[in-house]
Amino acid sequence: MLSKRVIPCLDVHDGRTVKGINFVDLIDAGDPVEQAKLYNDLGADEICFLDISATNEGRKIIFNIVSKVAESCFIPLTVGGGIKNNSDINDLLKSGADKVSINSAAVFNPNLINESSDSFGCQCIVLAIDAYKDHNNFKSGYNVSTHGGKRKTNIDALEWAIEGEKKGAGEILLTSMNADGTKLGYDVELTSKISTEVSIPVIASGGAGKPIDMVNVLKNGKASAVLAASIFHFGIYSIENVKKEMLKYNIPIRKTW
């Protein structure tokens, strides 16, 4: 059985790691380069770097910081934010990213998934889905948002995940916008619905408050990996705390201590 991954997320704004609730009321959480090195040393399985303001500001991602983060860690690095086309993806991969996360650009141009997967391989392409709960208007009970969760669409989250896999995405980064930053636990219902209907790995994101939350979304939500920010950035729990909790429930991990 494949090991379940623990992934710290660096949400970056103006060159600094930040954290808020539902992507607003942002609090400075440190230097992303220093944090990447620390998480590498503390046993993270991967690192996710998201330039959360690039799309809203209509600019490209901060390549110089991505390069420094890539140089500081020796585990897979996924990077997203402000990506519009294959050229941007190529530049990120050249800057040291192992995988590239696309969200808004894929919604506006779904063929970007096909094009990027064909050009760089599906293993490089992560479809990020920022989902809001809406049981009144959507069959799955969730719809897709863009621009860092600021703009809701009329796209059903489950249908979009299935389409993304068909178009060549190699992984899904699934964020519950309702749970993000709340520390009240992941949206297990959302994660389970997506994980059950696609065959590619699903990374659960949004709502991590304690290690048992990771266990719940891995076991009951059928996620392949868990992503968290606040609990790691502010020292509430360590990666080792999380992995030891996972071991208690016989969840396979990459042991790092």
Coordinates of C-alpha atoms in Angstrom, one line a residue:
M1 CA 0.0 0.0 0.0
L2 CA 1.3 3.5 -0.9
S3 CA 2.3 5.7 2.0
K4 CA -0.1 8.6 2.8
R5 CA 1.6 12.0 2.4
V6 CA 1.8 14.9 4.8
I7 CA 2.2 18.2 2.9
P8 CA 2.8 21.6 4.6
C9 CA 1.4 24.4 2.4
L10 CA 3.1 27.8 2.0
D11 CA 0.4 30.3 1.1
V12 CA 2.5 33.2 -0.2
H13 CA 1.5 36.9 -0.5
D14 CA 4.0 39.7 -1.2
G15 CA 6.8 37.2 -0.8
R16 CA 5.8 36.1 2.7
T17 CA 4.0 33.1 4.0
V18 CA 0.5 34.1 5.3
K19 CA -2.5 32.4 6.8
G20 CA -6.1 33.5 7.3
I21 CA -9.6 32.1 7.4
N22 CA -11.2 31.5 4.0
F23 CA -8.2 33.2 2.4
V24 CA -8.9 36.6 4.1
D25 CA -7.7 38.4 7.2
L26 CA -4.2 37.3 6.4
I27 CA -1.5 37.0 9.2
D28 CA 2.2 36.8 8.5
A29 CA 3.5 33.3 9.1
G30 CA 7.2 33.6 8.1
D31 CA 9.7 33.4 5.3
P32 CA 8.8 30.7 2.7
V33 CA 12.4 29.8 2.0
E34 CA 13.3 29.3 5.6
Q35 CA 10.0 27.3 6.2
A36 CA 10.6 25.1 3.2
K37 CA 14.0 24.1 4.5
L38 CA 12.6 23.5 8.0
Y39 CA 9.8 21.3 6.8
N40 CA 12.2 19.4 4.6
D41 CA 14.3 18.7 7.6
L42 CA 11.3 17.8 9.8
G43 CA 10.0 15.0 7.6
A44 CA 7.5 16.6 5.2
D45 CA 6.7 14.3 2.3
E46 CA 6.2 17.2 -0.1
I47 CA 5.8 21.0 0.0
C48 CA 3.1 23.0 -1.7
F49 CA 3.8 26.7 -2.6
L50 CA 0.8 28.8 -3.6
D51 CA 1.1 32.4 -4.6
I52 CA -2.5 33.2 -3.5
S53 CA -2.6 36.8 -4.9
A54 CA -1.1 36.3 -8.3
T55 CA -4.3 35.6 -10.2
N56 CA -6.2 38.4 -8.5
E57 CA -3.4 40.9 -9.2
G58 CA -3.1 39.7 -12.8
R59 CA 0.6 39.0 -12.5
K60 CA 2.9 36.0 -12.9
I61 CA 4.1 34.0 -9.9
I62 CA 7.2 35.1 -8.1
F63 CA 9.7 32.9 -9.9
N64 CA 12.7 34.1 -7.9
I65 CA 11.2 32.9 -4.6
V66 CA 10.1 29.6 -6.1
S67 CA 13.7 29.0 -7.2
K68 CA 15.0 29.7 -3.7
V69 CA 12.4 27.4 -2.1
A70 CA 13.3 24.7 -4.6
E71 CA 17.0 25.0 -3.7
S72 CA 16.3 24.8 0.0
C73 CA 14.4 21.5 0.0
F74 CA 15.0 18.0 -1.4
I75 CA 11.4 16.7 -1.5
P76 CA 8.8 17.2 -4.2
L77 CA 7.6 20.8 -4.6
T78 CA 4.2 21.7 -6.1
V79 CA 3.7 25.4 -7.1
G80 CA 0.6 27.2 -8.1
G81 CA -0.8 30.7 -8.6
G82 CA -1.1 33.1 -11.6
I83 CA -0.5 30.3 -14.2
K84 CA -2.1 31.1 -17.5
N85 CA -0.5 28.9 -20.1
N86 CA 2.1 26.2 -21.0
S87 CA 4.8 28.8 -21.0
D88 CA 4.2 29.6 -17.4
I89 CA 4.2 26.0 -16.5
N90 CA 7.5 25.5 -18.4
D91 CA 9.0 28.4 -16.5
L92 CA 8.0 27.0 -13.2
L93 CA 9.4 23.6 -13.9
K94 CA 12.7 25.3 -15.0
S95 CA 12.6 27.2 -11.7
G96 CA 12.6 24.0 -9.7
A97 CA 9.0 23.0 -9.3
D98 CA 8.3 19.2 -9.6
K99 CA 4.6 19.7 -10.1
V100 CA 2.4 22.6 -11.1
S101 CA -1.0 23.4 -9.7
I102 CA -3.6 25.0 -12.0
N103 CA -6.9 26.3 -10.9
S104 CA -8.5 29.5 -12.4
A105 CA -6.8 29.1 -15.8
A106 CA -8.1 25.5 -16.1
V107 CA -11.6 26.6 -15.4
F108 CA -11.5 29.3 -18.1
N109 CA -9.6 27.1 -20.5
P110 CA -10.1 23.4 -19.7
N111 CA -7.9 22.5 -22.7
L112 CA -5.0 23.8 -20.7
I113 CA -5.1 20.5 -18.8
N114 CA -4.8 18.5 -21.9
E115 CA -2.1 20.7 -23.4
S116 CA 0.0 20.8 -20.2
S117 CA -0.4 17.1 -19.6
D118 CA 0.7 16.3 -23.1
S119 CA 3.6 18.6 -23.0
F120 CA 5.0 17.8 -19.5
G121 CA 3.4 14.6 -18.4
C122 CA 0.3 14.0 -16.2
Q123 CA 2.6 13.5 -13.2
C124 CA 3.4 17.2 -13.3
I125 CA -0.1 18.5 -13.5
V126 CA -2.2 19.1 -10.4
L127 CA -5.8 20.3 -10.8
A128 CA -6.6 22.5 -7.8
I129 CA -10.3 22.7 -6.9
D130 CA -11.5 25.3 -4.4
A131 CA -15.0 24.1 -3.5
Y132 CA -17.9 25.8 -1.7
K133 CA -20.7 23.9 -0.1
D134 CA -24.0 24.5 -2.0
H135 CA -26.5 21.7 -1.6
N136 CA -29.3 23.7 -3.2
N137 CA -27.9 24.3 -6.6
F138 CA -25.4 21.6 -7.4
K139 CA -25.9 17.8 -7.7
S140 CA -22.7 17.0 -5.7
G141 CA -23.5 19.7 -3.1
Y142 CA -20.4 21.7 -4.0
N143 CA -19.4 24.2 -6.6
V144 CA -16.0 25.4 -7.9
S145 CA -14.6 28.9 -7.2
T146 CA -11.7 30.8 -8.8
H147 CA -9.3 33.6 -8.0
G148 CA -8.3 32.2 -4.6
G149 CA -11.9 31.5 -3.7
K150 CA -13.2 35.0 -4.4
R151 CA -15.3 34.1 -7.4
K152 CA -17.9 31.3 -7.4
T153 CA -18.8 29.6 -10.6
N154 CA -21.7 27.5 -11.8
I155 CA -19.5 24.4 -12.1
D156 CA -20.2 21.3 -10.0
A157 CA -17.1 20.3 -8.1
L158 CA -17.5 16.6 -8.7
E159 CA -18.2 16.9 -12.4
W160 CA -15.1 19.2 -12.7
A161 CA -12.9 16.7 -10.9
I162 CA -14.0 13.8 -13.2
E163 CA -13.5 16.0 -16.3
G164 CA -10.1 17.1 -15.0
E165 CA -9.0 13.5 -14.7
K166 CA -10.2 12.7 -18.2
K167 CA -8.3 15.7 -19.6
G168 CA -5.0 14.4 -18.1
A169 CA -4.6 15.8 -14.6
G170 CA -2.4 13.5 -12.5
E171 CA -3.6 14.7 -9.1
I172 CA -6.3 16.8 -7.5
L173 CA -5.7 19.4 -4.7
L174 CA -9.1 19.7 -3.1
T175 CA -9.7 22.6 -0.8
S176 CA -12.9 23.1 1.2
M177 CA -13.3 26.9 1.2
N178 CA -15.9 26.6 4.0
A179 CA -13.4 24.8 6.2
D180 CA -10.2 26.6 5.2
G181 CA -8.4 28.2 8.2
T182 CA -11.1 27.2 10.7
K183 CA -9.1 24.3 12.3
L184 CA -12.5 22.5 12.7
G185 CA -11.5 19.5 10.5
Y186 CA -11.5 18.7 6.9
D187 CA -14.7 18.4 4.9
V188 CA -14.8 14.6 4.8
E189 CA -18.0 14.5 2.8
L190 CA -16.5 16.5 0.0
T191 CA -13.3 14.6 0.0
S192 CA -15.0 11.2 -0.1
K193 CA -17.3 12.2 -3.0
I194 CA -14.3 13.3 -5.1
S195 CA -11.9 10.5 -4.1
T196 CA -14.5 7.8 -4.7
E197 CA -15.2 9.0 -8.3
V198 CA -11.7 9.5 -9.6
S199 CA -8.8 7.2 -9.8
I200 CA -6.0 9.8 -9.4
P201 CA -4.7 10.9 -6.0
V202 CA -6.7 13.5 -4.0
I203 CA -4.9 15.8 -1.6
A204 CA -7.3 17.0 1.2
S205 CA -7.0 20.6 2.1
G206 CA -8.8 23.1 4.4
G207 CA -9.7 22.8 8.0
A208 CA -6.8 20.9 9.7
G209 CA -6.8 21.5 13.4
K210 CA -5.3 18.5 15.0
P211 CA -3.7 15.2 13.9
I212 CA -6.9 13.2 14.3
D213 CA -8.4 15.4 11.6
M214 CA -5.8 14.0 9.2
V215 CA -6.7 10.5 10.2
N216 CA -10.4 11.1 9.6
V217 CA -10.0 12.5 6.1
L218 CA -7.5 9.8 5.1
K219 CA -9.6 6.9 6.4
N220 CA -13.2 8.2 5.9
G221 CA -12.5 10.7 3.1
K222 CA -10.3 8.2 1.2
A223 CA -7.7 11.0 0.5
S224 CA -4.2 10.1 -0.6
A225 CA -2.5 13.0 1.2
V226 CA -3.3 15.7 3.7
L227 CA -2.3 19.4 3.3
A228 CA -2.1 21.8 6.2
A229 CA -0.8 25.2 7.0
S230 CA -1.7 26.9 10.3
I231 CA -1.1 24.0 12.6
F232 CA 2.5 23.7 11.2
H233 CA 3.4 27.3 10.7
F234 CA 2.4 28.4 14.2
G235 CA 3.9 25.3 16.0
I236 CA 0.6 23.9 17.1
Y237 CA 1.5 20.4 15.9
S238 CA 4.6 19.0 14.1
I239 CA 4.8 16.7 11.1
E240 CA 6.0 14.0 13.5
N241 CA 2.9 14.5 15.7
V242 CA 0.7 13.9 12.7
K243 CA 2.6 10.9 11.4
K244 CA 2.6 9.2 14.8
E245 CA -1.1 9.7 15.1
M246 CA -1.5 8.2 11.6
L247 CA 0.5 5.1 12.7
K248 CA -1.8 4.5 15.6
Y249 CA -4.6 3.9 13.0
N250 CA -2.4 1.7 10.8
I251 CA -2.1 4.3 8.1
P252 CA 1.0 3.7 6.0
I253 CA 3.5 6.6 6.2
R254 CA 7.1 7.4 5.2
K255 CA 8.8 7.3 8.6
T256 CA 11.2 10.2 9.1
W257 CA 12.5 9.9 12.7

